[in-house]
């Protein structure tokens, strides 16, 4: 038996940990962290070891499957592509191009082959009804970047390893390993900050694992973060502590900002957030005084009713303290595949949002409508109604707000094709499933996440094992589907050819190529982040805007926000991420779900006492959209009045042999598709009003 050593980055989450995989011709022998990886330095989490399970999962779909009269049967590939193209084109011929919807799930962002081959597929379909998990995640960041800097992918990354002070608002990177901040091994990074005399402050309605590691934590009432951040801005401006740093000559809007933030005193923020005014004042003073400081606001501050205001305010805080585009502040990468330069629209004036959705009028950004309107766009008759769906690596029934409504709407479609690895809560509604390939069967180049990393890095590796039964890889499936739709015999360019071109024309084109990356297995270090945003701005006037009208116009809504006024639903629900579970698709790996049921509702002891709820007892949680029963976990890590349920569970009732038997529930039976951040249309998962009672 010959054993081989293969190095690649893990592409489950954004952290891109370097892996050393020992294997023989068809089995993984071990998966370990790569100590030489420039980002992860040997760190890895338990999910990486499960990469082998996803490949050998007995429930994995490995043949194209067609549903006829409610029964599934395996079919051949040629027939599968023929059916997909014929049925989709028939729907479009009868009802127009927009009658076919597309939903792209989170794994696509991590799958190099998919990123390279989905755009031609979407162009072939020619539909505007496009959706993705991004609108249940980070659109507020893109909207802030668009309005302030002119390009959605100019995302500022906190320079955690060189800062003196970080304020973390609504993120739990010790568990999530960072988002819009590729920085694996975050706990060690926080330890490093504290060891060099720095300070980390966590603002969260739950005393998280990150809060414990940071050492300083303030509870905040959900969805009130914008009050806090804007009060910090006001305090800094009022005390004359602002410093625009090297960007001063190109910053626009300081006076308009000053006027806009005037109502947001520390006292008002204290009343809304629950954080005392003196704490807010001290935080403003210390943040402005720190030599290098950075505010990092993420999921808890994005997937809420004021997500865009939060991301705008977070950028403003960094900008007015000279901590934007500077070492130790919020910085920008110079990635080897430079998506910003590739899609540059310099000099062209644009208006946002690009369009509005047909039924509710929610905004279209980055070419996609919010997933919150996907169900109503299937349910509501008229031109543009979705009558067929292409779902690629997505599970919106478990991951989108009010997901069961999407499940019901999927049942009414004329046709649905899914490219997936499982028959699950979403794909069970499909007529045709094309079996996707998993990480170890595919090449990896993290197109997206090298752009969001705390160092400039690049890494490329080929697949280790062939797909089962001689199946095509997923990118080939996508290319063949595109060709079938276009009635073409030739396939579009293969992903490696595209990568070759993008690397050659990118900022490191002189030194980084497909060949150099393959010769240096693992991830290559291209150096620390350097100030660069001034040259990269894409606003029509090439200036950086502190006070775009879109955000100022939303401030009256913030001022009118009165949490806790829903008498029927007196508690507020937030989500939770867990080390051994990734969104909705890793729960069929036995090694990741062993032990007690982790799908619990966390409740503060005082609330539990008032309601007569004992630890581990069954609790009924209800909201406007649904009701769930799950076990209580009583903990003073929760702020009083706030409860937390983890996301990604609820596979019970599916045929998945492990995940289906765990007795878990989906938080998105309770989340509400009517709750969105109106500027971006992003789902507001956090801050859902709920009622609680002991079951029975
Ligand atoms: N309440 C609440 N809801 C949330 C969140 C939250 O914090 N709270 N988080 C949101 C966020 S940030 C995100 S990103 C979304 C994720 O939302 P989705 O992207 O819809 O969900 P995933 O669980 O990533 O679904 C992945 C799907 O792809 C399939 N799959 C996995 N690997 C592969 C593969 O290699 N190939 C193919 N073809 N298919 C594959 C899985 O079987 C599954 O069907 O969820 C969102 N939903
Ligand atoms: N283990 C694991 N890692 C993951 C994932 C996973 O499912 N499992 N998913 C990946 C994905 S797709 C993403 S997008 C990233 C997300 O990564 P993070 O942004 O770190 O997301 P979360 O861990 O959900 O952390 C959100 C935090 O916000 C808090 N919060 C909720 N509401 C509010 C609020 O109103 N205000 C404030 N200040 N805080 C609030 C929650 O208590 C929680 O601690 O994680 C990625 N990494
Ligand atoms: S933290 Fe993310 S990238 Fe790193 S090993 Fe775990 S799943 Fe993979
Ligand atoms: Mo996400």
Coordinates of N, CA and C in Angstrom, one line a residue, residues 204-206 219-222 570-575 601-605 607 633 635 637-645 686-688 690 692:
X204 N -22.2 41.5 23.3 CA -23.0 40.4 22.9 C -24.1 40.1 23.9
X205 N -25.3 39.8 23.5 CA -26.4 39.4 24.5 C -26.1 38.1 25.2
X206 N -25.0 37.4 24.8 CA -24.7 36.1 25.4 C -23.2 36.3 25.8
X219 N -23.0 42.8 28.2 CA -24.3 42.4 27.6 C -25.0 43.5 26.9
X220 N -25.6 43.2 25.8 CA -26.4 44.3 25.0 C -27.7 43.7 24.7
X221 N -28.8 44.6 24.7 CA -30.1 44.2 24.3 C -30.0 43.9 22.7
X222 N -30.5 42.8 22.3 CA -30.4 42.5 20.8 C -30.9 43.7 20.0
X570 N -42.9 38.1 24.9 CA -42.0 39.0 25.7 C -40.5 38.7 25.7
X571 N -40.1 37.6 25.2 CA -38.7 37.3 25.1 C -38.1 37.6 23.7
X572 N -36.8 37.7 23.7 CA -36.1 38.0 22.4 C -35.2 36.8 22.1
X573 N -35.3 36.3 20.9 CA -34.5 35.1 20.5 C -33.3 35.5 19.6
X574 N -32.1 34.9 19.9 CA -31.0 35.0 19.1 C -30.5 33.6 18.7
X575 N -29.5 33.6 17.8 CA -29.0 32.3 17.3 C -27.7 31.9 18.0
X601 N -32.5 25.3 24.1 CA -32.7 26.8 24.2 C -32.0 27.2 25.5
X602 N -31.1 28.2 25.4 CA -30.4 28.7 26.6 C -31.3 29.8 27.2
X603 N -31.4 29.8 28.5 CA -32.3 30.7 29.2 C -31.6 31.2 30.5
X604 N -31.8 32.5 30.8 CA -31.2 33.0 32.0 C -31.9 32.4 33.2
X605 N -31.2 32.1 34.3 CA -31.8 31.5 35.5 C -33.0 32.2 36.1
X607 N -35.2 34.1 34.5 CA -36.3 33.8 33.6 C -36.8 32.4 33.8
X633 N -31.6 24.9 28.6 CA -30.2 24.8 29.2 C -30.1 26.1 29.9
X635 N -28.6 29.0 32.0 CA -27.2 29.5 32.1 C -27.2 31.0 32.2
X637 N -24.9 32.7 31.2 CA -24.3 33.3 30.1 C -25.2 34.1 29.2
X638 N -26.6 33.9 29.4 CA -27.5 34.6 28.6 C -27.9 35.9 29.4
X639 N -28.1 37.0 28.6 CA -28.7 38.2 29.2 C -30.2 37.9 29.6
X640 N -30.7 38.4 30.7 CA -32.1 38.2 31.1 C -33.0 38.7 30.0
X641 N -34.0 37.9 29.7 CA -35.0 38.3 28.7 C -34.6 37.9 27.3
X642 N -33.4 37.3 27.1 CA -32.9 36.8 25.8 C -32.7 35.3 25.9
X643 N -33.2 34.6 24.8 CA -32.9 33.2 24.7 C -32.2 32.9 23.5
X644 N -31.4 31.8 23.5 CA -30.6 31.4 22.3 C -30.9 30.0 21.8
X645 N -31.1 29.8 20.5 CA -31.3 28.5 19.9 C -30.2 28.4 18.8
X686 N -31.8 37.7 14.3 CA -31.6 38.0 15.7 C -32.7 39.0 16.2
X687 N -33.1 38.9 17.4 CA -34.0 39.8 18.0 C -35.5 39.4 17.7
X688 N -35.7 38.1 17.4 CA -37.1 37.6 17.1 C -37.9 37.6 18.4
X690 N -40.3 36.2 21.0 CA -40.8 34.8 21.2 C -41.5 34.8 22.6
X692 N -42.4 31.9 25.8 CA -41.7 30.7 26.4 C -42.6 30.1 27.4

